[in-house]
Every structure is written in C-alpha cells, then in structure tokens.
XYZ file of C-alpha atoms in Angstrom:
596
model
C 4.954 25.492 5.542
C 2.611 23.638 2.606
C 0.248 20.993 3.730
C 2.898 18.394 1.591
C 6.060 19.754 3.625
C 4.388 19.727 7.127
C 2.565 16.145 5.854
C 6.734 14.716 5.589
C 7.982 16.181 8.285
C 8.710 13.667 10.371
C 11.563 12.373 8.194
C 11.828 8.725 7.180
C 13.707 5.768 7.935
C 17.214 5.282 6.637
C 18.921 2.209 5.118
C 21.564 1.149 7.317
C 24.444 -0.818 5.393
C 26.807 -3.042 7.687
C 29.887 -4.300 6.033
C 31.202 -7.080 8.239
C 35.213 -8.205 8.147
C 37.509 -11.286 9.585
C 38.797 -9.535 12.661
C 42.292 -10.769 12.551
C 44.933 -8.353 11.829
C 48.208 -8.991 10.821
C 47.150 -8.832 7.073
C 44.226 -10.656 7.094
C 41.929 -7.810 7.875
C 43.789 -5.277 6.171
C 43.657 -7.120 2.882
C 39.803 -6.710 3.013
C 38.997 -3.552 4.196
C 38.857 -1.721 0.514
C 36.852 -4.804 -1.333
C 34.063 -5.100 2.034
C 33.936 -1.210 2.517
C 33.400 -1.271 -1.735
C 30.560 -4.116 -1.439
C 28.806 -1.220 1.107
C 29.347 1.582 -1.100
C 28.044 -0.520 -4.079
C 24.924 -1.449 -2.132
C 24.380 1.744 -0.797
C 23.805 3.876 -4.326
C 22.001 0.873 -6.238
C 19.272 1.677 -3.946
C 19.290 5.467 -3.349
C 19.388 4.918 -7.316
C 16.187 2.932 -7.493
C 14.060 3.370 -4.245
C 12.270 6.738 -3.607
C 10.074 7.826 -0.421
C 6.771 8.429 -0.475
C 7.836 11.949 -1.229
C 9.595 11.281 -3.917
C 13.505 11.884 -2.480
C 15.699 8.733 -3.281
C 16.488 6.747 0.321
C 19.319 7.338 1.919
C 21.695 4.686 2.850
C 23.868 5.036 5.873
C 27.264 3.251 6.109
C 28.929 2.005 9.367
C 32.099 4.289 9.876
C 34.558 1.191 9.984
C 34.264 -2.469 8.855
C 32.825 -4.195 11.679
C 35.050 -7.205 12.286
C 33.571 -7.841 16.330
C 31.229 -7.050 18.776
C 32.788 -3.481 19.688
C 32.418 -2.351 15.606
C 29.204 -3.867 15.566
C 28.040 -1.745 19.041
C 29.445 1.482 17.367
C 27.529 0.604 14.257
C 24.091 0.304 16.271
C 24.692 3.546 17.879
C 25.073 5.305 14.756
C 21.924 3.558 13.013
C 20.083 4.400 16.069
C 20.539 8.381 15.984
C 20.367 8.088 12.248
C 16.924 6.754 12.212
C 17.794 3.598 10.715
C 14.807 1.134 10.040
C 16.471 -1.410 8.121
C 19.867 -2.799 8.078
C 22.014 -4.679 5.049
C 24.896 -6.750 6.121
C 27.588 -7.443 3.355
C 30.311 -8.854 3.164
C 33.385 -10.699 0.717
C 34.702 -13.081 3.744
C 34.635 -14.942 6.723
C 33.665 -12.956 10.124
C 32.974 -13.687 13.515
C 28.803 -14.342 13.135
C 27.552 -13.860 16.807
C 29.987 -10.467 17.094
C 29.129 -9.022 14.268
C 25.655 -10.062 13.774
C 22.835 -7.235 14.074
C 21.037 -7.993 17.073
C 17.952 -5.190 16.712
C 14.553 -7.464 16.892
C 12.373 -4.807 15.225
C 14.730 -3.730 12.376
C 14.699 -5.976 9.110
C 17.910 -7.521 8.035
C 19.624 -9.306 5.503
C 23.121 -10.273 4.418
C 24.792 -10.643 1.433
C 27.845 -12.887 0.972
C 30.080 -12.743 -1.975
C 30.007 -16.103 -3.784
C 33.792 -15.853 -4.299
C 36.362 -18.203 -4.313
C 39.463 -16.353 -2.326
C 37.680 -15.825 1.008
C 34.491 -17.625 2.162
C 31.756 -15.256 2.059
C 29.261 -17.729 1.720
C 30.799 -19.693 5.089
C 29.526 -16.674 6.767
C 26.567 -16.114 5.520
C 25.543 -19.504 6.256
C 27.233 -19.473 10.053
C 25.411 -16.021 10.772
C 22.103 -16.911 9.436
C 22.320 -19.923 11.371
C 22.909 -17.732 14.271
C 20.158 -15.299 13.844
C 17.492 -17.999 13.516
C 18.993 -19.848 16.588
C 18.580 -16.029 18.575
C 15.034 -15.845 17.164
C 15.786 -13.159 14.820
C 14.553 -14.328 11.274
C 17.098 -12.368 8.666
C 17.229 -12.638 4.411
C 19.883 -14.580 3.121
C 21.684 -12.690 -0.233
C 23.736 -15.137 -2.305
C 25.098 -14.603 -5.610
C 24.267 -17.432 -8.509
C 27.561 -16.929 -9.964
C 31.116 -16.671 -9.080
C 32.554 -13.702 -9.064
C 36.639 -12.543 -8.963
C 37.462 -10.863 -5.698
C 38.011 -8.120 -8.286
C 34.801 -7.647 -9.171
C 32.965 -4.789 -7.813
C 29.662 -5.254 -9.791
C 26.120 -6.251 -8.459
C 25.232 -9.206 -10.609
C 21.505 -9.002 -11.721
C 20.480 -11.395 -9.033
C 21.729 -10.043 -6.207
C 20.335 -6.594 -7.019
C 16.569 -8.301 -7.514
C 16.956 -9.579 -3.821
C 18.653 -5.918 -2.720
C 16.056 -4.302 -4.044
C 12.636 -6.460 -2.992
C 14.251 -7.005 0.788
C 14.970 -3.047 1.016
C 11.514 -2.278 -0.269
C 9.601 -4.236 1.633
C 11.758 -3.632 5.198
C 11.317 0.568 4.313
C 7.550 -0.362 4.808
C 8.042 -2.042 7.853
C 10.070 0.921 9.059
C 7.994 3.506 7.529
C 4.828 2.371 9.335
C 6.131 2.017 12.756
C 4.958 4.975 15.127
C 2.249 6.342 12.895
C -1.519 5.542 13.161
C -4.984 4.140 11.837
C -7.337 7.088 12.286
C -11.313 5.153 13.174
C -13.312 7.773 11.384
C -16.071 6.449 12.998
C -16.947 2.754 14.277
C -18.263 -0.221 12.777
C -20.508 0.460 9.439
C -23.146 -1.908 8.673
C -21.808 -5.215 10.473
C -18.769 -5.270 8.669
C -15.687 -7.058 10.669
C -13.328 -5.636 9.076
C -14.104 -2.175 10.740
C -14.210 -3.592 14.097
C -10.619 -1.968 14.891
C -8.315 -4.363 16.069
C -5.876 -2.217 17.992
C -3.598 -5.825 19.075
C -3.277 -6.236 15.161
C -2.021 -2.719 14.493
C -0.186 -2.735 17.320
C 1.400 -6.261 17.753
C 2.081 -6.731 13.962
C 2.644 -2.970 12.105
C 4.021 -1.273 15.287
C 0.840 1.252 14.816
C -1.006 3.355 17.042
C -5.078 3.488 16.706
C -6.731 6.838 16.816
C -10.344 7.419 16.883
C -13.086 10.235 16.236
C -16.716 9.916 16.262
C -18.217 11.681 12.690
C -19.636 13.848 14.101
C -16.429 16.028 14.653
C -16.818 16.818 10.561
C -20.033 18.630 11.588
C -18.402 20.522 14.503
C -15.608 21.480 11.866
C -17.986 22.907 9.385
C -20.191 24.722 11.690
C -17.503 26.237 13.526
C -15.618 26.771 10.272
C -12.420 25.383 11.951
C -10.884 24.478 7.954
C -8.854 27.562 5.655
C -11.913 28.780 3.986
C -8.820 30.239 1.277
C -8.592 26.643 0.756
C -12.151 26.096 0.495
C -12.651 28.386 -1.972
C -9.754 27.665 -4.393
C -11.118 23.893 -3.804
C -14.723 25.053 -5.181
C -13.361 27.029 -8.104
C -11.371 23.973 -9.446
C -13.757 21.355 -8.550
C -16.646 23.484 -10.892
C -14.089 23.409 -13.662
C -12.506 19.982 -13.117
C -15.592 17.834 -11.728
C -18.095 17.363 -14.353
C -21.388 16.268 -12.620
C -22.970 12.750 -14.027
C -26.805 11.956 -14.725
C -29.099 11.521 -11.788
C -30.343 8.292 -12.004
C -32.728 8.279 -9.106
C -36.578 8.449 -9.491
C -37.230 11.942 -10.012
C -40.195 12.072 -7.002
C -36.436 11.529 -4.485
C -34.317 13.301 -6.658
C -32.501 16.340 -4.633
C -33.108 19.744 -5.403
C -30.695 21.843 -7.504
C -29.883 24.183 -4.430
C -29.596 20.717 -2.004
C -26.973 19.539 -4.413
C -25.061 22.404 -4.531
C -25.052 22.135 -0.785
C -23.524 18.729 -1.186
C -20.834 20.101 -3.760
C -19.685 22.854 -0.541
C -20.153 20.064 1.886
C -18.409 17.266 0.869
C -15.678 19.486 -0.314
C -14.902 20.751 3.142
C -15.013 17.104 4.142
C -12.066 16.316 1.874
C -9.888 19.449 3.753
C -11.057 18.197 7.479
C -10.393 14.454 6.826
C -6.868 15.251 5.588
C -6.903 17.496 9.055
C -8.089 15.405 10.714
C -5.362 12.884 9.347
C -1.811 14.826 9.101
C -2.885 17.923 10.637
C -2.645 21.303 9.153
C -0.384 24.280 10.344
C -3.011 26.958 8.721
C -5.704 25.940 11.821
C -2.785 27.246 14.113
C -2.814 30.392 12.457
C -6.811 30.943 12.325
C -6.656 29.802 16.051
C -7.314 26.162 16.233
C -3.811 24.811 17.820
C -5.374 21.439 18.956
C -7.169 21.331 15.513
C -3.708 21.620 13.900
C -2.048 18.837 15.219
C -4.081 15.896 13.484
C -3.372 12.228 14.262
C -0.314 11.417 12.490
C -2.674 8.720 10.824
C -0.869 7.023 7.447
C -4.425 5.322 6.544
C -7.740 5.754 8.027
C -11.175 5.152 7.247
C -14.924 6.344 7.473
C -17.974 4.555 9.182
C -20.433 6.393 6.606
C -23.032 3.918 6.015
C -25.338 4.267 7.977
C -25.492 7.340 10.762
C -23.772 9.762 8.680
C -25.053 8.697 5.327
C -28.699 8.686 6.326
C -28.620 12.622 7.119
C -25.644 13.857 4.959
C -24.106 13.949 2.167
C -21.458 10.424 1.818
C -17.707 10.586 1.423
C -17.559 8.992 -1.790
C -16.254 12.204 -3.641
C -13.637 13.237 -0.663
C -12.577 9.315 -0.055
C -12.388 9.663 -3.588
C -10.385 12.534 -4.052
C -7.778 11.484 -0.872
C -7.184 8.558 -2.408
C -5.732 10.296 -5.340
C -2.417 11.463 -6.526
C -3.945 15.069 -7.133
C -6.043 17.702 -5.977
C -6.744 21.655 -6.032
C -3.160 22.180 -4.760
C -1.512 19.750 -7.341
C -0.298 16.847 -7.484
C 1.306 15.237 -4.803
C 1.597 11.512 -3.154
C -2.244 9.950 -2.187
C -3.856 9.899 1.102
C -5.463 6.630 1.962
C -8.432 6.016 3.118
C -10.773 2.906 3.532
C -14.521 2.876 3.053
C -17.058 1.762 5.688
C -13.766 1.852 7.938
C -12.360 -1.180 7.005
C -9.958 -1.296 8.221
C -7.972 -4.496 7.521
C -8.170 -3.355 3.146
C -7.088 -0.141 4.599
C -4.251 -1.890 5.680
C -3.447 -3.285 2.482
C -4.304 -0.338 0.774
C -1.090 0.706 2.762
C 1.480 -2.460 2.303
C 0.696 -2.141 -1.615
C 1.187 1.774 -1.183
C 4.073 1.646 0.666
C 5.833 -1.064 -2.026
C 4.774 1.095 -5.818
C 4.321 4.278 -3.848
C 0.782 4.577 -6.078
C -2.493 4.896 -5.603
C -4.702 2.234 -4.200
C -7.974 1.141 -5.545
C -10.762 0.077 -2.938
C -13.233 -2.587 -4.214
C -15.970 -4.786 -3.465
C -14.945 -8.020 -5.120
C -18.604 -7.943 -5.991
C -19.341 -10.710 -9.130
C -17.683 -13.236 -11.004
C -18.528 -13.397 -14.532
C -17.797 -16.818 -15.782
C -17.107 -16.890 -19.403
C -20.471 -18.887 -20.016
C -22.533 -16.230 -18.114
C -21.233 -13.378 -19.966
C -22.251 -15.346 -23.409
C -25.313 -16.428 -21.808
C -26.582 -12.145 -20.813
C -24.613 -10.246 -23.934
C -23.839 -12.974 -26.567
C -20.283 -11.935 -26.347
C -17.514 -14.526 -25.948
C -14.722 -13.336 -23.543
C -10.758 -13.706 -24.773
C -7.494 -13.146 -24.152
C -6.755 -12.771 -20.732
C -10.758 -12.367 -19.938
C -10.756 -16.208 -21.446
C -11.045 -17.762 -18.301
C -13.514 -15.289 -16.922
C -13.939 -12.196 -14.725
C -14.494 -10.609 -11.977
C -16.764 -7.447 -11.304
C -14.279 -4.938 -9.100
C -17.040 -1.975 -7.993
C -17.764 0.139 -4.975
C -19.799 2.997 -4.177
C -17.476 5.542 -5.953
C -14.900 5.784 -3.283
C -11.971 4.408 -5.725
C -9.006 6.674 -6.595
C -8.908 7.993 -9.874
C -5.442 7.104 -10.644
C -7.762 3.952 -11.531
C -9.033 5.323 -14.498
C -5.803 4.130 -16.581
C -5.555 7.517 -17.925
C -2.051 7.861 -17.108
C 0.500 6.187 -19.198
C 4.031 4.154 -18.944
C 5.743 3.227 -22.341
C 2.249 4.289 -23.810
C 0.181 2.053 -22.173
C -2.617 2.669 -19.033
C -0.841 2.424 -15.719
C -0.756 4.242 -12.464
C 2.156 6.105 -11.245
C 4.100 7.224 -8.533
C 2.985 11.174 -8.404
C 6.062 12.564 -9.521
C 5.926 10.947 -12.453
C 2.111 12.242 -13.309
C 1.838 15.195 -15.564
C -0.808 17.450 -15.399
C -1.974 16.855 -18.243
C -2.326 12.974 -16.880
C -4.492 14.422 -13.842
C -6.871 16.346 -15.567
C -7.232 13.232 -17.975
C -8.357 11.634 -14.862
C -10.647 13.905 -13.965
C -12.491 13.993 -17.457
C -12.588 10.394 -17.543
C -14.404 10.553 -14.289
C -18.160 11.940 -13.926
C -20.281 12.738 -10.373
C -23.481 11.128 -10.304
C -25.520 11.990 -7.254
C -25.718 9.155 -4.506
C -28.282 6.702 -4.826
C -30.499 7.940 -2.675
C -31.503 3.883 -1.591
C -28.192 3.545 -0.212
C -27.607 7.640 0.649
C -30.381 9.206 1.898
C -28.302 12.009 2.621
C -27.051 12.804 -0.462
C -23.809 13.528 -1.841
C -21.366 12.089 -5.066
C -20.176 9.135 -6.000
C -17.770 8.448 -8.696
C -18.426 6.927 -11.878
C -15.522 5.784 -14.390
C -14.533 2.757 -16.010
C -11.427 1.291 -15.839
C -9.209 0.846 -18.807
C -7.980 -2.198 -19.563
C -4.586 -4.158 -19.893
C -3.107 -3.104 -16.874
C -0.952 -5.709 -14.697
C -2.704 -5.794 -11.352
C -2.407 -7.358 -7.994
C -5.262 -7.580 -5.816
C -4.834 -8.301 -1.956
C -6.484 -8.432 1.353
C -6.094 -9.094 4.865
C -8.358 -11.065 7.287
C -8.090 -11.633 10.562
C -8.521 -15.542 11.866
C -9.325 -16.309 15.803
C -6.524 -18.859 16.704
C -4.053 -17.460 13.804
C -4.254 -13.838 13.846
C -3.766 -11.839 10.151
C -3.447 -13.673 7.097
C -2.661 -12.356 3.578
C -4.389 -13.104 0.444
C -2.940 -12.283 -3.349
C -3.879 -12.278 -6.414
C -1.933 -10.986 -9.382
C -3.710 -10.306 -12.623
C -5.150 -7.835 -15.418
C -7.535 -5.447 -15.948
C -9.328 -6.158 -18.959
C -11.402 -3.925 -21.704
C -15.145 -5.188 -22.635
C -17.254 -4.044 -25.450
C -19.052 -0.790 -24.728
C -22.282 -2.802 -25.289
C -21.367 -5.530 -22.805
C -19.908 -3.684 -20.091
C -23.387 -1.372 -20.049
C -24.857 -4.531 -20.136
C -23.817 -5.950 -16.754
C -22.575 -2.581 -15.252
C -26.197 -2.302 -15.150
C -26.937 -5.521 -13.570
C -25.688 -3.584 -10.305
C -25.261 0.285 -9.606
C -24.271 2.458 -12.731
C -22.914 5.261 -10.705
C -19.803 3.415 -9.423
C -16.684 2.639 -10.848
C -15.671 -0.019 -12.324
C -12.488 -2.173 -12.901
C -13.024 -5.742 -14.849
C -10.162 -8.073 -13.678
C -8.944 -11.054 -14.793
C -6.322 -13.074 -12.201
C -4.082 -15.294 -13.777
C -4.965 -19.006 -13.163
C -2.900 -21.683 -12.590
C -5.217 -24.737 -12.543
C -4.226 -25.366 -8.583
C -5.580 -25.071 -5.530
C -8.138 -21.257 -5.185
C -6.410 -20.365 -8.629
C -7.512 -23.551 -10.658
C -10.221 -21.436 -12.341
C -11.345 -17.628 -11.407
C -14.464 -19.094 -9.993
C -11.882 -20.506 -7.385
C -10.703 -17.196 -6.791
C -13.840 -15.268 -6.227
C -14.449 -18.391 -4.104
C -11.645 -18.209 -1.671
C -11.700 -14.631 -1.308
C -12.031 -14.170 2.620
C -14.093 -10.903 2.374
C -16.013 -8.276 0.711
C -13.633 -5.828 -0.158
C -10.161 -6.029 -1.980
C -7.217 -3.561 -2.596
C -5.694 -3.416 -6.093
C -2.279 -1.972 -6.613
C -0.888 -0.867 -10.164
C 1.957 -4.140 -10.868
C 2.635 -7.751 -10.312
C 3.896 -7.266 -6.791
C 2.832 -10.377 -4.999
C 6.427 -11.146 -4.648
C 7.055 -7.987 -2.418
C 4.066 -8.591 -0.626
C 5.415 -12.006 0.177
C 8.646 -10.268 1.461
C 6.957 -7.993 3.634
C 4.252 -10.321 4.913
C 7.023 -12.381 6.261
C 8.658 -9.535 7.960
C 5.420 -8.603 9.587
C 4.995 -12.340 10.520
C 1.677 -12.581 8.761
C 1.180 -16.122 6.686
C -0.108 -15.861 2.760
C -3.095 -18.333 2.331
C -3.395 -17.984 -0.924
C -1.567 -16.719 -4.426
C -0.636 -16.999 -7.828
C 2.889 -16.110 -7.380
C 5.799 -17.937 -9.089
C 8.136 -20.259 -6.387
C 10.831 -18.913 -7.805
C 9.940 -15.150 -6.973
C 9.545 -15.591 -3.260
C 11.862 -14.240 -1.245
C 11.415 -14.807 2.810
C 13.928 -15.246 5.625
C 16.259 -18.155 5.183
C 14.625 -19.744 8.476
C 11.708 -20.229 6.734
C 13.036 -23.502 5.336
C 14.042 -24.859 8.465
C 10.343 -25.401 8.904
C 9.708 -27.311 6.047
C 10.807 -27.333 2.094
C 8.185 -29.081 -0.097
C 5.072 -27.231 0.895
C 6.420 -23.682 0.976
C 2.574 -22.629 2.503
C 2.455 -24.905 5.725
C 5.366 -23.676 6.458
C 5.199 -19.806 5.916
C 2.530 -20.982 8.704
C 4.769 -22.793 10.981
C 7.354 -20.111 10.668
C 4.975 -17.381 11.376
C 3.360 -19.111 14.180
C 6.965 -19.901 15.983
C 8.087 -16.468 15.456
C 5.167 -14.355 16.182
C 4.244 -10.765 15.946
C 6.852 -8.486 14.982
C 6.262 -6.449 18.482
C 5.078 -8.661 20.421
C-alpha cells in the first residue's frame, strides 16, 4: 500500500440526503413521492458534481431508502446514515410534513433543510415549523429557501439554492471530516507562545479531536536507530539535489557552517520530513523493516513542532520539512498537503485546517509581522503604493516554514493561484520549486543549523487570512480577513524585505477595507489582529468560514465579509437581527460546544 492510500484509509464521511413527505395516504402522499424523492436525487449529484475529498474522489451522497413521512421512516433513515458513515445530513422537501417525526434528531451531525418555495404544497410551512422545532430541541439547523417560485414541475436547482447547498455541505464535511482524528504536540510550548500551550478541552469540546503528543526528541531516536525506509531516503536526497537549489549564506562568515556540516543538515532535515509524516499518518513500510508500533502513527490531520528553542539550539530547524509537508508535492509526487504549524501553534494550526478542509489547498503559515502604511513605504523607498496596495500593506513572513504552493507559480485562467493537488501539473511543482531557494538558517535564531525557505510571493491573488484565539470566559473566537496579495517593485520589496530577515518568504497582502469598525483602514487590521501568526488560504472564503464557525459554535470577532454572504443556522436570528456580531455571540454562548 503507498503512503497516499494507507494516509486515506480510513474512508470519509458521507452526505446523507433526507427527503421528508406529508404522511397521509390516500393520495396525498402518493402524489409526492416522485417530485420529493427527485428534489433528493437532484441534491445528491449537484454535490458529488462539485465537492471532492481531500483525496480528490467526488463525495458521495447517500439517500434514505423511502420518503420519510414519520418518525418510523425517519428511525430507518438514521440507521442507514449511521452504518454508512454519514457526517452530515440534507433534509428536502416540496411539502408539508410532520416536523418533530421527521426531523433529524443527531446533535453532532450538521443539518439543513431545503423547502421548495412552491405554490401547490407548502414547503416553506415546513421548513419554517421544523426549524422552529430544531431550535426549540437545541439543535441549531440551516434553513434552504428558494428566492423564486418555482412550478411543482420544476426539477431544477435555482442558482440560489445551490450557493447555500454547496457552502452548508462544505463546511458540515469539515466538521465531519475532523471528528476522531488528532493534533499531534510535536513538542511543547516554544518560546512563550500561547498558542502552543495545547488546549486539549478546545480540540476536544469544539472539533471532536483527540490530542497526541511526542517529545522531539523521538526524531533523534528515529534517525539513530534508522527506524524511516532509507529507499525513501535516498530517492528523497536524489530529487532534493536536483529540485532544491541552495540560497546565499547570509550569516557572518566567522559562524557560517562548514560545507560538510551543511550537507549534514541537507540528510538530516530530510529524514525529518519522512519521520514527521510517520510520525503523523503512520507508514506501513516501518512494519515491514520491523517497527510495528513505529507504523501506526497518530492519525494526526495537523500537528506542529516546538523547534525554537531546545531543538533548534543543537540541530538543524524544520523549516525545510515544515516546509515541504505543507506542500502539495514531494519526491513521491504530488499529492494533497500535510499540515503542520510552526513553534506548535497550535490554534493557526487549526485554521490552517478549517481553510484546508473548505479549498482543499495548501495553507500558508505567517507572522503577521509589519504594516506598511502607504506613507511609510513613500517615506523608506520613494514609491507610492496603488491599486489594491492603496490603502497600505501588510508584511506576511516567517522563518521559511510556508508551503510553496505560496509561491503563485501555479495558475487558474492564467493567473497565480493555488490549487487543489489534482489539479497541479508537474510542470506547476517544479515551478515551485525553482521559484523557491534554501538559504541556511540564521544562525541568531538557529544555532543548530538547517534551511529555511526563501521566495516571494506573487501578487494578485484573492486571499483570506484567519486565525483563532482562545479567550478565558468565551472560549475560541475566529478572526477573518479577506484580501490580495499584491506585487511591489523589485527595488522596494528588497528594500523592506531587508528591514527584517531576507531568508524567509514573503507574501505582501492587502485586506480589503471597509471604513468600519478593525477594517476602517489596514492599520485597523494589523491592529485587531489577536496574535502573532495568521493562516492564509488561496480564495475569498470568509463566507464558508462563517458557515463552519457556526457549526463548531465558535463566534467571528472580526471580518470583512459581505451581510449578504453569511450563511448560519436560522436560530441565529432569534438572538438578535440588527447587529448580526452580538449575536453570533449570544447564539454561540447559548448553544455551546459542539461536544460538549
């Protein structure tokens, strides 16, 4: 079995698609059956059409075997989901039914429903009636309604209704997807930084997650006792001499390594790569060289690595193999990135997985280091920003641990984007890779050595930068900001790349203001940003973020999305109307942790 078959071999959660019926016979039911049954089948291939796993397959939908039209359908339905591996469920339905009997009643499953705004039967009575229900029970579900009117003829999907499909069955595969796997601690807490203290309730109480945990110093136990597939190692080594071009050492040449030290580094930090993935999914070939424990890994979907400072002090850092994890490609092709958060942080790692999870991309891992107002930038390098730089920037950069799917060097429509792997060529990969030089670690920060990447980010991208924090009294709470990545003049990027470290990557980002609240100006931004570190996904999708904060029960203090693009459950309007924000609060608060 290949590392990518055994990584997906737990399977992944199905769409479960519940069309609900007015139980009355005697014509009344029978009349129905062919346009509700229809609505399901409609439902179900629009979104094994559009959605993929993080594997690539489309999603599969499963269908209840009979209209459900009361509560001993709607137990036969819930039996099937649950040996199907159902993680989210879709009621739909054309008419009237019987809310609290036909109603899903599974508190951990996302749900929504979709009544048919037509005229002959009263879908939309329903809808309202079993909504009602749900948030009466506690059980917060999306409401699906139609804009137009449509003939009971009409078997389409208007436009709408397929936007709403789409963004709740995204963001609810998430949910599902997470549930079960783990955070794998790399480590513990790097340099003071809260967001690697673990917080096991969070994972727990709000993802469904597991936390798993291994001091560093199992990578040395790993290399000396060789427990990783040196045939691995060595195809690794081959393409990484061709592929990996190694950058300027820009440390004082009385610290600079030696030439046989860094070629240690290049065979160390390359076996790091193979035992974090190990470490992470686990890897049949450790069976087979006699390692059975070894094999098993931590069924970890993120993780992240102390590093600074024990490890980093005395070896080489994980820059290049945080780096390389966090890509859609290696030695053995391309396939779907690992995550993994630097300094184990833990709380960007998790949004490094919501905005995975949503685009099925690459993540980029960030300090949110400097704004740039537009004044400063004039003021250092005589250059006057524009376009969507006008309002100012900010200076995305961390110590080289940023996938290279961040280059831009892959292209959509022929413009820079980043894409789901099976839509990379390689020709796109090894663009990447070019675009990307080595430069040995500053030795200030890594004593021990190692790589850190160094690329710049191309620009005119649509971005969306995001980040959890963790509140005492509140719990998680979600911060967005949609935006671009923007190009700057060779001369003036040099010029303040070089203000800070040279050897990291860097993205220039503009978010879109609005002249309110944190995104009045982009100083407000940088202002209200609740930590250090940030997680930009490839895309505007601070909608579906929204969407699958709300699942998750975790408030959004601040964004720059559009009113009209939110999409929560319909209970969140019971708790208030004119100030959406209080009461994503409110509703959050009353509600509480998905698993609680």
């Amino acid at each position: 079995m290949s590392i990518e078959m055994h990584r997906y071999a737990g399977g992944f959660p199905k769409i479960g698609i519940r069309p609900t019926i007015d139980g009355r016979r005697r014509g009344v039911r029978q009349s129905l059956e062919d346009q509700t049954m229809n609505m399901a089948k409609a439902t179900a291939a629009l979104l094994s059409e559009i959605l993929r796993y993080p594997n690539g397959d489309p999603v599969e939908c499963i269908i209840a075997d009979s209209c459900i039209g009361g509560v001993a359908e709607a137990t036969a339905c819930a039996d099937k989901f649950a040996k199907a591996g159902v993680g989210v469920s879709i009621t739909v339905t054309p008419c009237w039914c019987y809310g609290t009997e036909t109603m899903d009643m599974d508190p951990s499953i996302p749900k929504a429903v979709w009544g048919f705004n037509g005229t002959e039967r009263p879908g939309a009575v329903y809808l309202a009636a079993v909504l009602s229900g749900y948030a009466q029970k506690g059980l917060p579900a999306f409401g699906i309604y139609g804009e137009q009117v449509q003939d009971s003829t009409d078997a389409s999907v208007p436009d709408d209704v397929k936007d709403k499909l789409i963004g709740f069955a995204r963001a609810g595969l998430a949910v599902a997807y997470m549930r079960g796997k783990s955070y794998l601690s790399m480590g513990s807490v790097s340099m003071g930084i809260a967001g690697s203290i673990v917080s096991d309730s969070f994972f727990q109480e709000y993802l469904g997650m597991r936390n798993e945990y291994i001091d560093m110093s199992e990578f040395v136990r790993r290399i000396d006792e060789k427990i990783y597939d040196e045939v691995e190692f060595n195809k690794a080594m081959a393409r990484v001499k061709e592929h990996c071009v190694e950058g300027p050492d820009n440390n004082d040449p009385d610290i600079q390594s030696t030439r046989e030290k860094k070629d240690r580094d290049w065979e160390t930090v390359v076996k790091m790569t193979q035992i974090a993935r190990d470490l992470m999914i686990g890897n049949p070939r450790l069976a087979e060289l006699g390692f059975g424990e070894e094999a098993m890994g931590h069924n970890a979907i993120v993780s992240g690595f102390q590093g600074q400072r024990q490890w980093t002090d005395h070896f080489p850092n994980g820059d290049f193999w945080e780096a390389m994890l966090n890509s859609s490609f290696d030695w053995n092709g391309i396939r779907a990135p690992y995550l993994v958060a630097t300094e184990n942080d833990s709380l960007n790692g998790a949004v490094m997985l919501f905005g995975s999870l949503l685009t099925n991309t690459a993540q980029i891992f960030a300090d949110v280091r400097t704004y740039w107002s537009p004044e400063s930038v004039e003021r250092v390098t005589g250059h006057k920003l524009g376009g969507a730089a006008q309002n100012g920037i900010l200076h995305l950069i961390n110590s080289g641990s940023a996938t290279l799917d961040g280059t831009g060097e892959q292209t959509k429509d022929g413009k820079p984007a980043m894409k789901p792997f099976w839509e990379i060529s390689e020709e796109e990969a090894n663009r990447c890779l070019a675009a990307t030089s080595w430069r040995p670690a500053n030795m200030g920060y890594f004593r021990g050595g190692g790589y850190s990447s160094d690329y710049l980010t191309k620009g005119g991208m649509p971005m969306t930068m995001s980040r959890l924090n963790l509140v005492k009294g509140i719990g998680p709470v979600l911060q967005i900001a949609e935006g671009y990545s923007v190009d700057l003049p060779e001369e003036v990027h040099e010029a303040l790349d070089h203000r800070t470290d040279p050897t990291w990557p860097t993205t220039w980002f503009a978010p879109i203001v609005t002249g309110e609240g944190a995104f009045r100006s982009v100083y407000d931004v940088m202002d209200n940003w609740g930590a250090n570190h940030g997680s930009i996904s490839y895309g505007h999708i601070g909608a579906d973020l929204i969407t699958l904060a709300s699942m998750l029960r975790i408030p959004v203090n601040m964004h720059n999305v559009a009113e009209e693009r939110f999409f929560r459950p319909r209970a969140w309007g019971l708790f208030g109307t004119a100030q959406t924000e209080g009461a994503d609060y409110r509703a959050c608060s009353n509600f509480g942790p998905l698993y609680k």
